[in-house]
Amino acid sequence: MIRSHRALAALSVILLPMAVQAQGLEPDGRVELEFLSGNDASNLVLSGDVMLRYRSGRFGAEIGTDSDIVLDGNDSFTAFYAAGLIDTAYGEFAIGAPQSVADMLIDLPVFAGMQGLEAGGLLPSQPLALDAASAVGTIAKGQDAQNYGLRYSTISGGLRYGASLHRFAGRDGTLVEIAAEYTMGQTQIEGMLESRDLKGGLSGLVAVSHDAGRYSLAASLSRQTITADGTTLRLGGEYRLSDQLFIGGSLARNDYGSEQYLYGVTAGWTFGNGAALSGGIAEGDDTGLLMDASVGYRF
């Protein structure tokens, strides 16, 4: 069962991006093959956060996956999304197993370019995984629980916003979520709130990013009470030495009962068609030196 699940996840990560040239499809996401090393261990990880949408008139569909698959082990962390889309005068509705509104609107930079570090748990003694935009994907991936629900989204000028409801197969409770993204020139401000059954335990995130072309800066602060209990502060920046070559730095502070600081740097080369080669180094209070090398494609 584990092997078939990993095979299906890997097949989705590989095949979905191959459809990006299909007429009428709206692709969004990335795929990456990463070698991650540290704490006297190493793993080869195939990861993908891929969403394809098709619209024809008032109706459409979306299908996608958010997966991290350890190719030389037995671990896979996968969420699948598939929903019908209905466009109305008030906005768009997605019904079935939709991507959460926060994951659709909010795009947090990858810490030091290390996707395996973002996923968490892929190396022994790895520090606590950094918070994702939404608990929906975290629950689906970490607890192997399929998400079902409803999402609403709309656009008004530079503001995109919406809400979504999610339940998980074999688990009680409903996760309620609202999120928004405001674009003002080269600056984006993003935020979200979510709660389980609207009974306290409110989680949230606020993020701001600025892209000036040659350089970019990003900061986010999140409070999590649904999948854990704590806060995460993240800071990051990137500078382009040329049209192809870039360097970047990241800092994170986790506080889940005790403070944990994590530092990282990255460098890479982009090819202008979405493909990139990169490498990163990270170290923190409760982990040894972590290193990665990856090849990826963003579309």
PDB file of C-alpha atoms in Angstrom:
ATOM      1  CA  MET A   1       0.000   0.000   0.000  1.00  0.00           C
ATOM      2  CA  ILE A   2       2.818   2.376   0.872  1.00  0.00           C
ATOM      3  CA  ARG A   3       4.625   1.548  -2.366  1.00  0.00           C
ATOM      4  CA  SER A   4       1.515   2.106  -4.500  1.00  0.00           C
ATOM      5  CA  HIS A   5       0.811   5.384  -2.722  1.00  0.00           C
ATOM      6  CA  ARG A   6       4.384   6.582  -3.294  1.00  0.00           C
ATOM      7  CA  ALA A   7       4.254   5.473  -6.933  1.00  0.00           C
ATOM      8  CA  LEU A   8       1.009   7.365  -7.529  1.00  0.00           C
ATOM      9  CA  ALA A   9       2.412  10.479  -5.865  1.00  0.00           C
ATOM     10  CA  ALA A  10       5.634  10.329  -7.881  1.00  0.00           C
ATOM     11  CA  LEU A  11       3.701   9.766 -11.105  1.00  0.00           C
ATOM     12  CA  SER A  12       1.533  12.822 -10.384  1.00  0.00           C
ATOM     13  CA  VAL A  13       4.548  15.027  -9.677  1.00  0.00           C
ATOM     14  CA  ILE A  14       6.192  13.949 -12.927  1.00  0.00           C
ATOM     15  CA  LEU A  15       3.205  13.852 -15.292  1.00  0.00           C
ATOM     16  CA  LEU A  16       1.188  16.903 -14.259  1.00  0.00           C
ATOM     17  CA  PRO A  17       3.861  19.417 -15.342  1.00  0.00           C
ATOM     18  CA  MET A  18       4.065  17.685 -18.728  1.00  0.00           C
ATOM     19  CA  ALA A  19       0.540  18.982 -19.406  1.00  0.00           C
ATOM     20  CA  VAL A  20       1.467  22.647 -19.006  1.00  0.00           C
ATOM     21  CA  GLN A  21       1.475  23.174 -22.779  1.00  0.00           C
ATOM     22  CA  ALA A  22      -1.996  21.681 -23.232  1.00  0.00           C
ATOM     23  CA  GLN A  23      -4.425  24.211 -24.651  1.00  0.00           C
ATOM     24  CA  GLY A  24      -6.725  25.840 -22.115  1.00  0.00           C
ATOM     25  CA  LEU A  25      -4.791  24.705 -19.047  1.00  0.00           C
ATOM     26  CA  GLU A  26      -3.575  27.224 -16.453  1.00  0.00           C
ATOM     27  CA  PRO A  27      -0.468  25.726 -14.772  1.00  0.00           C
ATOM     28  CA  ASP A  28       0.955  26.925 -11.478  1.00  0.00           C
ATOM     29  CA  GLY A  29       3.675  25.356  -9.364  1.00  0.00           C
ATOM     30  CA  ARG A  30       7.097  23.748  -9.299  1.00  0.00           C
ATOM     31  CA  VAL A  31       8.850  20.392  -9.341  1.00  0.00           C
ATOM     32  CA  GLU A  32      12.259  19.708  -7.813  1.00  0.00           C
ATOM     33  CA  LEU A  33      14.731  16.873  -7.369  1.00  0.00           C
ATOM     34  CA  GLU A  34      16.877  17.512  -4.292  1.00  0.00           C
ATOM     35  CA  PHE A  35      19.782  15.757  -2.608  1.00  0.00           C
ATOM     36  CA  LEU A  36      19.609  16.603   1.106  1.00  0.00           C
ATOM     37  CA  SER A  37      22.445  15.760   3.490  1.00  0.00           C
ATOM     38  CA  GLY A  38      23.057  16.312   7.207  1.00  0.00           C
ATOM     39  CA  ASN A  39      23.015  14.743  10.664  1.00  0.00           C
ATOM     40  CA  ASP A  40      25.069  11.793   9.326  1.00  0.00           C
ATOM     41  CA  ALA A  41      22.354  10.897   6.809  1.00  0.00           C
ATOM     42  CA  SER A  42      21.257  11.793   3.292  1.00  0.00           C
ATOM     43  CA  ASN A  43      18.143  11.467   1.152  1.00  0.00           C
ATOM     44  CA  LEU A  44      17.127  12.008  -2.441  1.00  0.00           C
ATOM     45  CA  VAL A  45      13.770  13.806  -2.451  1.00  0.00           C
ATOM     46  CA  LEU A  46      11.343  14.380  -5.310  1.00  0.00           C
ATOM     47  CA  SER A  47       8.986  17.217  -4.433  1.00  0.00           C
ATOM     48  CA  GLY A  48       6.240  18.963  -6.332  1.00  0.00           C
ATOM     49  CA  ASP A  49       3.606  21.573  -5.658  1.00  0.00           C
ATOM     50  CA  VAL A  50       1.631  21.453  -8.885  1.00  0.00           C
ATOM     51  CA  MET A  51      -1.834  22.766  -9.712  1.00  0.00           C
ATOM     52  CA  LEU A  52      -3.520  22.692 -13.118  1.00  0.00           C
ATOM     53  CA  ARG A  53      -6.765  24.541 -13.777  1.00  0.00           C
ATOM     54  CA  TYR A  54      -9.025  24.453 -16.809  1.00  0.00           C
ATOM     55  CA  ARG A  55     -11.889  26.872 -17.436  1.00  0.00           C
ATOM     56  CA  SER A  56     -14.448  26.959 -20.212  1.00  0.00           C
ATOM     57  CA  GLY A  57     -17.163  29.550 -19.809  1.00  0.00           C
ATOM     58  CA  ARG A  58     -18.621  29.391 -16.304  1.00  0.00           C
ATOM     59  CA  PHE A  59     -17.311  25.925 -15.536  1.00  0.00           C
ATOM     60  CA  GLY A  60     -13.935  24.311 -15.046  1.00  0.00           C
ATOM     61  CA  ALA A  61     -11.827  21.985 -12.932  1.00  0.00           C
ATOM     62  CA  GLU A  62      -8.598  21.856 -10.972  1.00  0.00           C
ATOM     63  CA  ILE A  63      -6.296  18.956 -10.180  1.00  0.00           C
ATOM     64  CA  GLY A  64      -2.997  18.977  -8.350  1.00  0.00           C
ATOM     65  CA  THR A  65      -0.683  17.575  -5.740  1.00  0.00           C
ATOM     66  CA  ASP A  66       1.647  18.773  -3.003  1.00  0.00           C
ATOM     67  CA  SER A  67       4.142  15.957  -2.472  1.00  0.00           C
ATOM     68  CA  ASP A  68       7.522  15.213  -0.925  1.00  0.00           C
ATOM     69  CA  ILE A  69       8.712  11.696  -1.767  1.00  0.00           C
ATOM     70  CA  VAL A  70      11.917  10.153  -0.413  1.00  0.00           C
ATOM     71  CA  LEU A  71      13.138   8.128  -3.393  1.00  0.00           C
ATOM     72  CA  ASP A  72      15.681   6.072  -1.455  1.00  0.00           C
ATOM     73  CA  GLY A  73      13.391   5.381   1.516  1.00  0.00           C
ATOM     74  CA  ASN A  74       9.805   4.502   2.437  1.00  0.00           C
ATOM     75  CA  ASP A  75       8.570   7.976   3.322  1.00  0.00           C
ATOM     76  CA  SER A  76       6.107  10.013   1.293  1.00  0.00           C
ATOM     77  CA  PHE A  77       4.087  13.045   2.321  1.00  0.00           C
ATOM     78  CA  THR A  78       1.348  13.758  -0.200  1.00  0.00           C
ATOM     79  CA  ALA A  79      -1.825  15.792  -0.575  1.00  0.00           C
ATOM     80  CA  PHE A  80      -4.064  15.424  -3.642  1.00  0.00           C
ATOM     81  CA  TYR A  81      -6.508  18.049  -4.900  1.00  0.00           C
ATOM     82  CA  ALA A  82      -9.332  17.688  -7.402  1.00  0.00           C
ATOM     83  CA  ALA A  83     -12.384  19.946  -7.643  1.00  0.00           C
ATOM     84  CA  GLY A  84     -14.990  21.327 -10.003  1.00  0.00           C
ATOM     85  CA  LEU A  85     -15.011  25.103 -10.589  1.00  0.00           C
ATOM     86  CA  ILE A  86     -18.097  27.277 -10.981  1.00  0.00           C
ATOM     87  CA  ASP A  87     -17.789  30.967 -11.887  1.00  0.00           C
ATOM     88  CA  THR A  88     -20.597  33.249 -10.697  1.00  0.00           C
ATOM     89  CA  ALA A  89     -21.264  36.974 -10.584  1.00  0.00           C
ATOM     90  CA  TYR A  90     -20.010  36.947  -6.973  1.00  0.00           C
ATOM     91  CA  GLY A  91     -16.812  34.962  -7.473  1.00  0.00           C
ATOM     92  CA  GLU A  92     -15.574  31.436  -8.119  1.00  0.00           C
ATOM     93  CA  PHE A  93     -16.534  28.320  -6.159  1.00  0.00           C
ATOM     94  CA  ALA A  94     -14.484  25.106  -6.036  1.00  0.00           C
ATOM     95  CA  ILE A  95     -16.289  21.958  -4.879  1.00  0.00           C
ATOM     96  CA  GLY A  96     -14.799  18.531  -4.171  1.00  0.00           C
ATOM     97  CA  ALA A  97     -11.277  18.256  -2.791  1.00  0.00           C
ATOM     98  CA  PRO A  98     -10.017  21.798  -3.409  1.00  0.00           C
ATOM     99  CA  GLN A  99      -6.709  23.399  -2.611  1.00  0.00           C
ATOM    100  CA  SER A 100      -7.165  25.640   0.428  1.00  0.00           C
ATOM    101  CA  VAL A 101      -7.650  29.351  -0.163  1.00  0.00           C
ATOM    102  CA  ALA A 102      -4.484  30.179   1.806  1.00  0.00           C
ATOM    103  CA  ASP A 103      -2.338  27.770  -0.194  1.00  0.00           C
ATOM    104  CA  MET A 104      -3.815  29.187  -3.396  1.00  0.00           C
ATOM    105  CA  LEU A 105      -3.168  32.850  -2.513  1.00  0.00           C
ATOM    106  CA  ILE A 106      -0.066  32.804  -0.282  1.00  0.00           C
ATOM    107  CA  ASP A 107       3.391  31.895  -1.581  1.00  0.00           C
ATOM    108  CA  LEU A 108       6.111  31.790   1.105  1.00  0.00           C
ATOM    109  CA  PRO A 109       9.772  31.652  -0.036  1.00  0.00           C
ATOM    110  CA  VAL A 110      11.512  28.321   0.495  1.00  0.00           C
ATOM    111  CA  PHE A 111      14.005  28.553   3.373  1.00  0.00           C
ATOM    112  CA  ALA A 112      17.543  28.659   1.907  1.00  0.00           C
ATOM    113  CA  GLY A 113      16.086  26.981  -1.194  1.00  0.00           C
ATOM    114  CA  MET A 114      15.860  23.691   0.746  1.00  0.00           C
ATOM    115  CA  GLN A 115      12.484  22.091   0.069  1.00  0.00           C
ATOM    116  CA  GLY A 116      13.346  19.056   2.180  1.00  0.00           C
ATOM    117  CA  LEU A 117      13.864  21.330   5.162  1.00  0.00           C
ATOM    118  CA  GLU A 118      10.444  22.898   4.632  1.00  0.00           C
ATOM    119  CA  ALA A 119       8.824  19.447   4.589  1.00  0.00           C
ATOM    120  CA  GLY A 120      10.396  18.365   7.874  1.00  0.00           C
ATOM    121  CA  GLY A 121      11.160  14.868   9.091  1.00  0.00           C
ATOM    122  CA  LEU A 122      13.192  13.809   6.051  1.00  0.00           C
ATOM    123  CA  LEU A 123      16.464  13.552   7.980  1.00  0.00           C
ATOM    124  CA  PRO A 124      17.218  12.254  11.505  1.00  0.00           C
ATOM    125  CA  SER A 125      17.204  14.955  14.209  1.00  0.00           C
ATOM    126  CA  GLN A 126      15.955  17.531  11.730  1.00  0.00           C
ATOM    127  CA  PRO A 127      14.503  20.628  13.428  1.00  0.00           C
ATOM    128  CA  LEU A 128      10.796  21.285  13.541  1.00  0.00           C
ATOM    129  CA  ALA A 129       9.315  21.828  10.090  1.00  0.00           C
ATOM    130  CA  LEU A 130       8.684  25.447   9.225  1.00  0.00           C
ATOM    131  CA  ASP A 131       5.028  26.494   9.129  1.00  0.00           C
ATOM    132  CA  ALA A 132       3.185  26.181   5.829  1.00  0.00           C
ATOM    133  CA  ALA A 133       0.641  28.772   4.777  1.00  0.00           C
ATOM    134  CA  SER A 134      -2.245  26.492   5.755  1.00  0.00           C
ATOM    135  CA  ALA A 135      -2.847  23.540   8.080  1.00  0.00           C
ATOM    136  CA  VAL A 136      -4.899  21.834   5.350  1.00  0.00           C
ATOM    137  CA  GLY A 137      -1.876  20.581   3.437  1.00  0.00           C
ATOM    138  CA  THR A 138      -0.005  19.822   6.653  1.00  0.00           C
ATOM    139  CA  ILE A 139      -2.806  17.554   7.908  1.00  0.00           C
ATOM    140  CA  ALA A 140      -3.333  15.905   4.525  1.00  0.00           C
ATOM    141  CA  LYS A 141       0.381  15.213   4.072  1.00  0.00           C
ATOM    142  CA  GLY A 142       1.409  14.468   7.642  1.00  0.00           C
ATOM    143  CA  GLN A 143      -1.619  12.361   8.626  1.00  0.00           C
ATOM    144  CA  ASP A 144      -2.367  10.789   5.212  1.00  0.00           C
ATOM    145  CA  ALA A 145      -5.915  12.201   5.351  1.00  0.00           C
ATOM    146  CA  GLN A 146      -7.720  13.189   2.152  1.00  0.00           C
ATOM    147  CA  ASN A 147      -9.232  16.678   2.204  1.00  0.00           C
ATOM    148  CA  TYR A 148     -12.810  17.375   1.015  1.00  0.00           C
ATOM    149  CA  GLY A 149     -14.602  20.702   1.015  1.00  0.00           C
ATOM    150  CA  LEU A 150     -15.556  23.973  -0.613  1.00  0.00           C
ATOM    151  CA  ARG A 151     -13.590  27.091  -1.578  1.00  0.00           C
ATOM    152  CA  TYR A 152     -14.737  30.583  -2.563  1.00  0.00           C
ATOM    153  CA  SER A 153     -12.439  33.224  -4.113  1.00  0.00           C
ATOM    154  CA  THR A 154     -12.757  36.525  -5.935  1.00  0.00           C
ATOM    155  CA  ILE A 155     -10.726  39.522  -7.162  1.00  0.00           C
ATOM    156  CA  SER A 156     -11.316  43.242  -6.647  1.00  0.00           C
ATOM    157  CA  GLY A 157      -8.620  45.423  -8.171  1.00  0.00           C
ATOM    158  CA  GLY A 158      -5.310  44.520  -6.549  1.00  0.00           C
ATOM    159  CA  LEU A 159      -7.046  42.461  -3.839  1.00  0.00           C
ATOM    160  CA  ARG A 160      -7.611  38.726  -4.063  1.00  0.00           C
ATOM    161  CA  TYR A 161      -9.458  37.091  -1.188  1.00  0.00           C
ATOM    162  CA  GLY A 162     -11.638  34.151  -0.255  1.00  0.00           C
ATOM    163  CA  ALA A 163     -12.610  31.471   2.233  1.00  0.00           C
ATOM    164  CA  SER A 164     -12.641  27.679   2.352  1.00  0.00           C
ATOM    165  CA  LEU A 165     -14.080  24.823   4.430  1.00  0.00           C
ATOM    166  CA  HIS A 166     -12.305  21.468   4.752  1.00  0.00           C
ATOM    167  CA  ARG A 167     -13.005  18.067   6.283  1.00  0.00           C
ATOM    168  CA  PHE A 168     -10.657  15.086   6.288  1.00  0.00           C
ATOM    169  CA  ALA A 169     -11.462  11.450   5.603  1.00  0.00           C
ATOM    170  CA  GLY A 170     -11.596   9.428   8.814  1.00  0.00           C
ATOM    171  CA  ARG A 171     -11.251  12.457  11.094  1.00  0.00           C
ATOM    172  CA  ASP A 172     -13.716  14.643  12.971  1.00  0.00           C
ATOM    173  CA  GLY A 173     -14.011  18.400  12.734  1.00  0.00           C
ATOM    174  CA  THR A 174     -14.129  21.084  10.053  1.00  0.00           C
ATOM    175  CA  LEU A 175     -11.288  23.468   9.309  1.00  0.00           C
ATOM    176  CA  VAL A 176     -12.462  27.002   8.388  1.00  0.00           C
ATOM    177  CA  GLU A 177     -10.105  29.365   6.612  1.00  0.00           C
ATOM    178  CA  ILE A 178     -10.040  32.916   5.197  1.00  0.00           C
ATOM    179  CA  ALA A 179      -7.148  34.495   3.297  1.00  0.00           C
ATOM    180  CA  ALA A 180      -6.276  37.573   1.251  1.00  0.00           C
ATOM    181  CA  GLU A 181      -3.472  38.926  -0.915  1.00  0.00           C
ATOM    182  CA  TYR A 182      -3.059  42.620  -1.796  1.00  0.00           C
ATOM    183  CA  THR A 183      -0.659  43.714  -4.540  1.00  0.00           C
ATOM    184  CA  MET A 184       0.580  47.303  -4.535  1.00  0.00           C
ATOM    185  CA  GLY A 185       3.190  47.892  -7.223  1.00  0.00           C
ATOM    186  CA  GLN A 186       6.157  45.655  -6.406  1.00  0.00           C
ATOM    187  CA  THR A 187       4.907  44.871  -2.899  1.00  0.00           C
ATOM    188  CA  GLN A 188       2.558  42.109  -1.780  1.00  0.00           C
ATOM    189  CA  ILE A 189       0.825  41.854   1.589  1.00  0.00           C
ATOM    190  CA  GLU A 190      -0.743  38.492   2.480  1.00  0.00           C
ATOM    191  CA  GLY A 191      -2.645  37.141   5.444  1.00  0.00           C
ATOM    192  CA  MET A 192      -4.809  34.264   6.606  1.00  0.00           C
ATOM    193  CA  LEU A 193      -6.817  33.024   9.596  1.00  0.00           C
ATOM    194  CA  GLU A 194      -8.016  29.482  10.240  1.00  0.00           C
ATOM    195  CA  SER A 195      -9.853  27.640  12.988  1.00  0.00           C
ATOM    196  CA  ARG A 196     -11.104  24.145  13.655  1.00  0.00           C
ATOM    197  CA  ASP A 197     -14.916  24.229  14.041  1.00  0.00           C
ATOM    198  CA  LEU A 198     -14.754  27.965  14.925  1.00  0.00           C
ATOM    199  CA  LYS A 199     -14.044  26.945  18.538  1.00  0.00           C
ATOM    200  CA  GLY A 200     -11.011  28.943  19.665  1.00  0.00           C
ATOM    201  CA  GLY A 201      -7.536  27.794  18.730  1.00  0.00           C
ATOM    202  CA  LEU A 202      -7.231  30.465  16.042  1.00  0.00           C
ATOM    203  CA  SER A 203      -4.175  30.202  13.784  1.00  0.00           C
ATOM    204  CA  GLY A 204      -2.957  32.950  11.512  1.00  0.00           C
ATOM    205  CA  LEU A 205      -0.220  34.300   9.283  1.00  0.00           C
ATOM    206  CA  VAL A 206       0.794  37.696   7.943  1.00  0.00           C
ATOM    207  CA  ALA A 207       3.471  38.118   5.279  1.00  0.00           C
ATOM    208  CA  VAL A 208       4.950  40.931   3.215  1.00  0.00           C
ATOM    209  CA  SER A 209       7.290  40.737   0.232  1.00  0.00           C
ATOM    210  CA  HIS A 210       8.922  43.260  -2.080  1.00  0.00           C
ATOM    211  CA  ASP A 211      10.465  42.459  -5.459  1.00  0.00           C
ATOM    212  CA  ALA A 212      12.615  45.225  -6.932  1.00  0.00           C
ATOM    213  CA  GLY A 213      13.922  43.136  -9.809  1.00  0.00           C
ATOM    214  CA  ARG A 214      17.585  42.956  -8.825  1.00  0.00           C
ATOM    215  CA  TYR A 215      16.736  42.111  -5.213  1.00  0.00           C
ATOM    216  CA  SER A 216      13.762  40.817  -3.226  1.00  0.00           C
ATOM    217  CA  LEU A 217      12.878  40.773   0.475  1.00  0.00           C
ATOM    218  CA  ALA A 218      10.270  38.797   2.417  1.00  0.00           C
ATOM    219  CA  ALA A 219       9.082  38.477   6.014  1.00  0.00           C
ATOM    220  CA  SER A 220       6.321  36.454   7.666  1.00  0.00           C
ATOM    221  CA  LEU A 221       4.980  35.801  11.140  1.00  0.00           C
ATOM    222  CA  SER A 222       2.711  32.837  11.848  1.00  0.00           C
ATOM    223  CA  ARG A 223       0.847  31.531  14.861  1.00  0.00           C
ATOM    224  CA  GLN A 224      -0.153  27.851  14.816  1.00  0.00           C
ATOM    225  CA  THR A 225      -2.574  26.160  17.203  1.00  0.00           C
ATOM    226  CA  ILE A 226      -4.146  23.431  15.042  1.00  0.00           C
ATOM    227  CA  THR A 227      -1.298  21.072  14.148  1.00  0.00           C
ATOM    228  CA  ALA A 228       1.021  22.311  16.929  1.00  0.00           C
ATOM    229  CA  ASP A 229       1.234  25.232  19.367  1.00  0.00           C
ATOM    230  CA  GLY A 230       3.741  27.985  18.685  1.00  0.00           C
ATOM    231  CA  THR A 231       4.952  30.807  16.460  1.00  0.00           C
ATOM    232  CA  THR A 232       7.392  31.144  13.571  1.00  0.00           C
ATOM    233  CA  LEU A 233       9.133  34.287  12.351  1.00  0.00           C
ATOM    234  CA  ARG A 234      10.808  34.098   8.946  1.00  0.00           C
ATOM    235  CA  LEU A 235      13.044  36.611   7.149  1.00  0.00           C
ATOM    236  CA  GLY A 236      14.608  36.181   3.731  1.00  0.00           C
ATOM    237  CA  GLY A 237      16.265  38.026   0.902  1.00  0.00           C
ATOM    238  CA  GLU A 238      17.678  37.362  -2.545  1.00  0.00           C
ATOM    239  CA  TYR A 239      20.054  39.341  -4.762  1.00  0.00           C
ATOM    240  CA  ARG A 240      20.617  38.759  -8.466  1.00  0.00           C
ATOM    241  CA  LEU A 241      24.251  39.182  -9.449  1.00  0.00           C
ATOM    242  CA  SER A 242      23.191  38.761 -13.080  1.00  0.00           C
ATOM    243  CA  ASP A 243      20.147  37.674 -15.037  1.00  0.00           C
ATOM    244  CA  GLN A 244      21.055  34.055 -14.257  1.00  0.00           C
ATOM    245  CA  LEU A 245      23.090  34.021 -11.019  1.00  0.00           C
ATOM    246  CA  PHE A 246      21.493  34.699  -7.615  1.00  0.00           C
ATOM    247  CA  ILE A 247      22.408  34.454  -3.930  1.00  0.00           C
ATOM    248  CA  GLY A 248      20.123  34.552  -0.899  1.00  0.00           C
ATOM    249  CA  GLY A 249      19.897  34.306   2.858  1.00  0.00           C
ATOM    250  CA  SER A 250      17.245  33.111   5.327  1.00  0.00           C
ATOM    251  CA  LEU A 251      16.573  33.341   9.051  1.00  0.00           C
ATOM    252  CA  ALA A 252      13.833  31.593  11.032  1.00  0.00           C
ATOM    253  CA  ARG A 253      12.859  31.651  14.685  1.00  0.00           C
ATOM    254  CA  ASN A 254      10.571  28.856  15.901  1.00  0.00           C
ATOM    255  CA  ASP A 255       9.027  29.041  19.372  1.00  0.00           C
ATOM    256  CA  TYR A 256       7.132  25.845  20.188  1.00  0.00           C
ATOM    257  CA  GLY A 257       7.857  25.677  23.899  1.00  0.00           C
ATOM    258  CA  SER A 258      11.496  26.654  23.370  1.00  0.00           C
ATOM    259  CA  GLU A 259      13.237  29.016  20.963  1.00  0.00           C
ATOM    260  CA  GLN A 260      14.972  27.534  17.930  1.00  0.00           C
ATOM    261  CA  TYR A 261      16.927  29.677  15.479  1.00  0.00           C
ATOM    262  CA  LEU A 262      17.786  28.474  11.998  1.00  0.00           C
ATOM    263  CA  TYR A 263      20.126  30.206   9.531  1.00  0.00           C
ATOM    264  CA  GLY A 264      20.641  29.482   5.867  1.00  0.00           C
ATOM    265  CA  VAL A 265      22.215  30.662   2.618  1.00  0.00           C
ATOM    266  CA  THR A 266      21.593  29.637  -0.966  1.00  0.00           C
ATOM    267  CA  ALA A 267      22.968  30.273  -4.443  1.00  0.00           C
ATOM    268  CA  GLY A 268      21.767  29.203  -7.839  1.00  0.00           C
ATOM    269  CA  TRP A 269      21.619  29.602 -11.591  1.00  0.00           C
ATOM    270  CA  THR A 270      18.419  30.096 -13.592  1.00  0.00           C
ATOM    271  CA  PHE A 271      18.062  29.271 -17.277  1.00  0.00           C
ATOM    272  CA  GLY A 272      15.302  31.713 -18.242  1.00  0.00           C
ATOM    273  CA  ASN A 273      12.754  28.994 -19.048  1.00  0.00           C
ATOM    274  CA  GLY A 274      11.768  28.227 -15.446  1.00  0.00           C
ATOM    275  CA  ALA A 275      14.548  25.703 -14.844  1.00  0.00           C
ATOM    276  CA  ALA A 276      17.181  26.281 -12.159  1.00  0.00           C
ATOM    277  CA  LEU A 277      20.140  24.681 -10.385  1.00  0.00           C
ATOM    278  CA  SER A 278      20.738  25.615  -6.755  1.00  0.00           C
ATOM    279  CA  GLY A 279      22.525  24.676  -3.564  1.00  0.00           C
ATOM    280  CA  GLY A 280      21.945  25.619   0.050  1.00  0.00           C
ATOM    281  CA  ILE A 281      23.456  25.373   3.525  1.00  0.00           C
ATOM    282  CA  ALA A 282      21.545  25.673   6.816  1.00  0.00           C
ATOM    283  CA  GLU A 283      22.375  25.281  10.489  1.00  0.00           C
ATOM    284  CA  GLY A 284      20.400  25.821  13.675  1.00  0.00           C
ATOM    285  CA  ASP A 285      20.277  25.483  17.441  1.00  0.00           C
ATOM    286  CA  ASP A 286      19.112  21.856  17.429  1.00  0.00           C
ATOM    287  CA  THR A 287      20.631  20.552  14.225  1.00  0.00           C
ATOM    288  CA  GLY A 288      24.005  20.078  12.627  1.00  0.00           C
ATOM    289  CA  LEU A 289      24.990  21.423   9.238  1.00  0.00           C
ATOM    290  CA  LEU A 290      22.433  20.665   6.502  1.00  0.00           C
ATOM    291  CA  MET A 291      23.322  20.878   2.806  1.00  0.00           C
ATOM    292  CA  ASP A 292      21.395  20.436  -0.403  1.00  0.00           C
ATOM    293  CA  ALA A 293      21.819  20.461  -4.160  1.00  0.00           C
ATOM    294  CA  SER A 294      18.783  20.544  -6.433  1.00  0.00           C
ATOM    295  CA  VAL A 295      17.497  20.897  -9.955  1.00  0.00           C
ATOM    296  CA  GLY A 296      14.007  22.284 -10.385  1.00  0.00           C
ATOM    297  CA  TYR A 297      11.453  23.733 -12.754  1.00  0.00           C
ATOM    298  CA  ARG A 298       8.958  26.475 -11.911  1.00  0.00           C
ATOM    299  CA  PHE A 299       6.020  27.393 -14.153  1.00  0.00           C
TER     300      PHE A 299
END
